[in-house]
Structures are given as C-alpha cells and as structure tokens.
Amino acid sequence: MKYFLVVCTFLLSFQLNALPMHYFGELNGSGSYQGTISSASSWVNPPLFGLNSFSQQVNLWGFEAKAGDILSVDMLTGLDFAGGFSIYFGEVSSQDLLLGLFNNTGDTGNALYIGGTSTFMADHWVSDILLDNTGFYTLIAGGKSGFGFGTEYNYVLNVVQTSATAVAEPASLALLLSSLLLFGCIRRR
C-alpha cells in the first residue's frame, strides 16, 4: 500500500493534462496541423442537435496558453470547400455539441468566445489575437461553404503562438544592481 501511494503521488506530481476524448487533437505551439472533417458546412450551419454524433463534422483542437500570448491562425483548404474556425477560452463539452449549443460567433456552453473567421466571407485567417487568460483554449474548425458533394474535406491549420515575455522594469534593475553592489562591499570588508 505504501508503494501504491508513492507511485500515485509521483504520477500526480507531473500534473498531466489529457485532452477530452471528443477533441480531434492538440495544438502544441507554433506549427502546421492537419485535419479532416465530414461536412463542408457544419461550422457555419450546424445541425440543431447532434453535432459530431456520427462523424467529425467539426474538429475541436485544444491548446494551453498564458495570459498575454498572441495567437495567429491560417486555415488552408482545397477548392472543394471554404473553412472557418472559432477560438474559445475553456472546454467545449460533447454535451454542448449534442444539444445544439454550438455558436460559431459567441459563447458555447461554459467556453467564452475569443474570436474567429467571419461566417460568410472568404477570409480564412485571424492574426494577432491577444489571449487574456492563462489556461485551456479550444479552436473549432469546420466548413463554411454552405454546400459540398464530398464526404471528406482536408485542411491545414498554420498556427503561430507567441509567448508573452516579461520585461524587467528600470526600478527592478536598479534595485538588483544596488543590492549586488552592497553585497560586494560587505564581502570586501
């Protein structure tokens, strides 16, 4: 029993975060991420109930960010459909999708809407979105074509996530330098 508690404590100390099972993937900082959806229009015109019940009509991507991070996303698609996406602070639950609570331009369940592409324009990118909170974010990608004849639509998300960097204030630097000078004088005596 003692070894069991030690192992459990060891595993909990890593604070591993797993994505919810209904999420398509994780965005681990800047890079290119490929996805596939089964509908060319479910992001712009989701069904009343049961979004993602039988297939990946929209993809949910999760990522961690710190307050002050800057996010830019470009969604590249083929000629067969136009893509759109929304960014939320928090987790979008599978029940939110099942019960028809998905909103591509507003809060979805407990997840707060941050921004995204327009619903009917040809835009497919957002740039320099300031993320105000530290924590878990959700990006929901899907189609906004309004029509489509295929059963599989591929896309690529090009993500640039820039971390906020702390800049030392001049007073902090002056305090640090004066304390180092004081320690030097004390040591010299």
Coordinates of C-alpha atoms in Angstrom, one line a residue:
M1 CA 0.0 0.0 0.0
K2 CA 2.9 2.3 0.8
Y3 CA 4.4 1.8 -2.7
F4 CA 1.0 2.4 -4.3
L5 CA 0.7 5.8 -2.5
V6 CA 4.2 6.7 -3.5
V7 CA 3.5 5.9 -7.2
C8 CA 0.2 7.8 -7.2
T9 CA 1.9 10.8 -5.6
F10 CA 4.7 10.6 -8.2
L11 CA 2.2 10.5 -11.1
L12 CA 0.1 13.3 -9.8
S13 CA 3.2 15.5 -9.3
F14 CA 3.6 15.6 -13.1
Q15 CA 0.1 17.3 -13.5
L16 CA -0.5 15.6 -16.8
N17 CA -3.3 17.2 -18.8
A18 CA -5.2 15.0 -21.2
L19 CA -7.5 16.3 -23.9
P20 CA -11.1 15.4 -23.7
M21 CA -12.0 12.3 -25.7
H22 CA -14.2 14.2 -28.2
Y23 CA -11.3 16.6 -29.2
F24 CA -9.6 15.9 -32.5
G25 CA -6.1 16.9 -31.5
E26 CA -3.8 19.3 -29.6
L27 CA -2.1 22.4 -30.9
N28 CA 1.4 22.3 -29.3
G29 CA 2.5 25.9 -30.1
S30 CA 3.5 27.1 -33.5
G31 CA 3.3 24.7 -36.4
S32 CA 1.2 23.1 -39.1
Y33 CA -1.7 20.8 -38.1
Q34 CA -3.7 18.7 -40.5
G35 CA -7.4 17.8 -40.0
T36 CA -10.3 16.2 -41.8
I37 CA -14.0 16.9 -41.5
S38 CA -17.0 15.2 -43.0
S39 CA -19.2 18.2 -43.8
A40 CA -18.5 21.3 -45.9
S41 CA -21.0 23.4 -43.9
S42 CA -21.4 22.3 -40.3
W43 CA -19.3 25.1 -38.8
V44 CA -21.4 27.8 -40.5
N45 CA -24.7 25.9 -40.4
P46 CA -24.6 23.3 -37.6
P47 CA -27.5 20.8 -37.1
L48 CA -30.0 21.6 -34.4
F49 CA -28.9 18.6 -32.4
G50 CA -26.2 16.0 -32.5
L51 CA -23.2 17.9 -34.0
N52 CA -20.3 15.4 -34.3
S53 CA -22.6 12.5 -33.2
F54 CA -21.8 10.2 -36.1
S55 CA -18.7 11.7 -37.7
Q56 CA -16.3 14.6 -37.3
Q57 CA -18.4 17.4 -38.8
V58 CA -16.2 19.9 -37.0
N59 CA -12.8 19.4 -35.4
L60 CA -12.1 20.5 -31.8
W61 CA -8.4 21.4 -31.1
G62 CA -7.2 22.1 -27.6
F63 CA -4.2 24.1 -26.5
E64 CA -2.7 25.7 -23.4
A65 CA -1.8 29.4 -23.4
K66 CA -0.6 32.0 -20.9
A67 CA -2.1 35.4 -20.3
G68 CA -0.6 37.8 -22.8
D69 CA 0.2 35.2 -25.5
I70 CA -0.5 36.2 -29.1
L71 CA -2.2 33.8 -31.5
S72 CA -2.4 33.9 -35.3
V73 CA -4.1 31.1 -37.3
D74 CA -4.5 30.5 -41.0
M75 CA -6.8 27.7 -42.3
L76 CA -5.8 26.4 -45.7
T77 CA -8.4 24.3 -47.6
G78 CA -8.7 22.8 -51.1
L79 CA -11.0 24.1 -53.8
D80 CA -13.9 21.8 -52.6
F81 CA -14.8 23.9 -49.5
A82 CA -14.1 27.0 -47.5
G83 CA -13.1 26.7 -44.0
G84 CA -13.8 28.7 -40.8
F85 CA -12.9 28.5 -37.2
S86 CA -13.7 29.9 -33.8
I87 CA -11.5 30.3 -30.7
Y88 CA -12.8 29.8 -27.2
F89 CA -11.4 30.1 -23.7
G90 CA -12.3 26.9 -21.9
E91 CA -13.5 23.4 -22.8
V92 CA -16.4 22.9 -25.2
S93 CA -18.2 19.7 -23.9
S94 CA -19.6 17.0 -26.0
Q95 CA -23.0 17.7 -24.5
D96 CA -22.8 21.3 -25.9
L97 CA -22.4 19.8 -29.4
L98 CA -25.0 17.2 -28.8
L99 CA -27.7 19.6 -27.5
G100 CA -27.1 22.2 -30.3
L101 CA -25.4 24.8 -28.1
F102 CA -22.5 25.4 -30.6
N103 CA -22.2 29.0 -31.6
N104 CA -19.5 29.9 -34.1
T105 CA -19.6 33.6 -33.2
G106 CA -20.4 33.5 -29.5
D107 CA -20.0 31.6 -26.2
T108 CA -20.6 27.9 -26.4
G109 CA -21.7 26.4 -23.1
N110 CA -19.1 27.4 -20.5
A111 CA -16.5 28.3 -23.1
L112 CA -16.0 32.0 -23.8
Y113 CA -15.8 33.2 -27.4
I114 CA -12.5 34.9 -28.2
G115 CA -12.6 35.4 -32.0
G116 CA -12.6 33.7 -35.3
T117 CA -13.2 34.0 -39.0
S118 CA -16.4 35.6 -40.4
T119 CA -19.2 33.2 -41.3
F120 CA -19.8 34.1 -45.0
M121 CA -16.7 35.9 -46.2
A122 CA -13.8 34.3 -48.0
D123 CA -11.4 35.0 -45.0
H124 CA -9.6 32.0 -43.6
W125 CA -7.2 33.6 -41.0
V126 CA -7.0 35.7 -37.9
S127 CA -3.9 37.4 -36.7
D128 CA -2.6 38.8 -33.5
I129 CA -5.4 37.7 -31.2
L130 CA -4.4 38.6 -27.6
L131 CA -5.2 35.8 -25.2
D132 CA -6.1 37.4 -21.9
N133 CA -6.3 34.4 -19.6
T134 CA -3.9 31.6 -18.6
G135 CA -5.4 28.2 -19.2
F136 CA -7.1 25.8 -21.7
Y137 CA -8.4 27.1 -25.0
T138 CA -10.4 25.4 -27.8
L139 CA -10.3 26.0 -31.5
I140 CA -13.2 24.6 -33.5
A141 CA -12.5 24.2 -37.2
G142 CA -15.1 23.3 -39.9
G143 CA -16.7 24.2 -43.2
K144 CA -18.5 27.3 -44.1
S145 CA -19.2 26.6 -47.8
G146 CA -22.9 26.0 -47.4
F147 CA -22.7 23.2 -49.9
G148 CA -20.4 20.3 -50.7
F149 CA -20.5 17.0 -52.5
G150 CA -17.8 15.0 -50.8
T151 CA -17.6 13.0 -47.6
E152 CA -14.2 14.1 -46.5
Y153 CA -12.6 17.6 -46.5
N154 CA -9.0 18.1 -45.6
Y155 CA -7.4 21.3 -44.3
V156 CA -4.2 22.5 -42.7
L157 CA -4.0 24.9 -39.7
N158 CA -0.9 27.1 -39.7
V159 CA -0.6 28.3 -36.1
V160 CA 1.8 30.9 -34.7
Q161 CA 1.6 31.3 -30.9
T162 CA 4.0 33.9 -29.4
S163 CA 4.6 33.7 -25.7
A164 CA 4.3 36.8 -23.6
T165 CA 7.7 37.8 -22.2
A166 CA 8.3 39.6 -19.0
V167 CA 10.3 42.8 -19.3
A168 CA 12.1 44.0 -16.3
E169 CA 11.3 47.5 -15.1
P170 CA 14.1 50.0 -14.7
A171 CA 13.4 50.2 -10.9
S172 CA 13.8 46.5 -10.6
L173 CA 17.1 46.6 -12.4
A174 CA 18.3 49.5 -10.2
L175 CA 17.3 47.5 -7.1
L176 CA 19.1 44.4 -8.3
L177 CA 22.3 46.4 -9.2
S178 CA 22.4 48.2 -5.9
S179 CA 21.9 45.0 -3.9
L180 CA 24.8 43.4 -5.8
L181 CA 27.0 46.4 -5.1
L182 CA 26.0 46.2 -1.4
F183 CA 26.9 42.5 -1.2
G184 CA 30.2 43.2 -2.9
C185 CA 31.1 45.9 -0.4
I186 CA 30.1 43.7 2.6
R187 CA 32.1 40.8 1.2
R188 CA 35.1 43.0 0.7
R189 CA 35.2 44.1 4.3

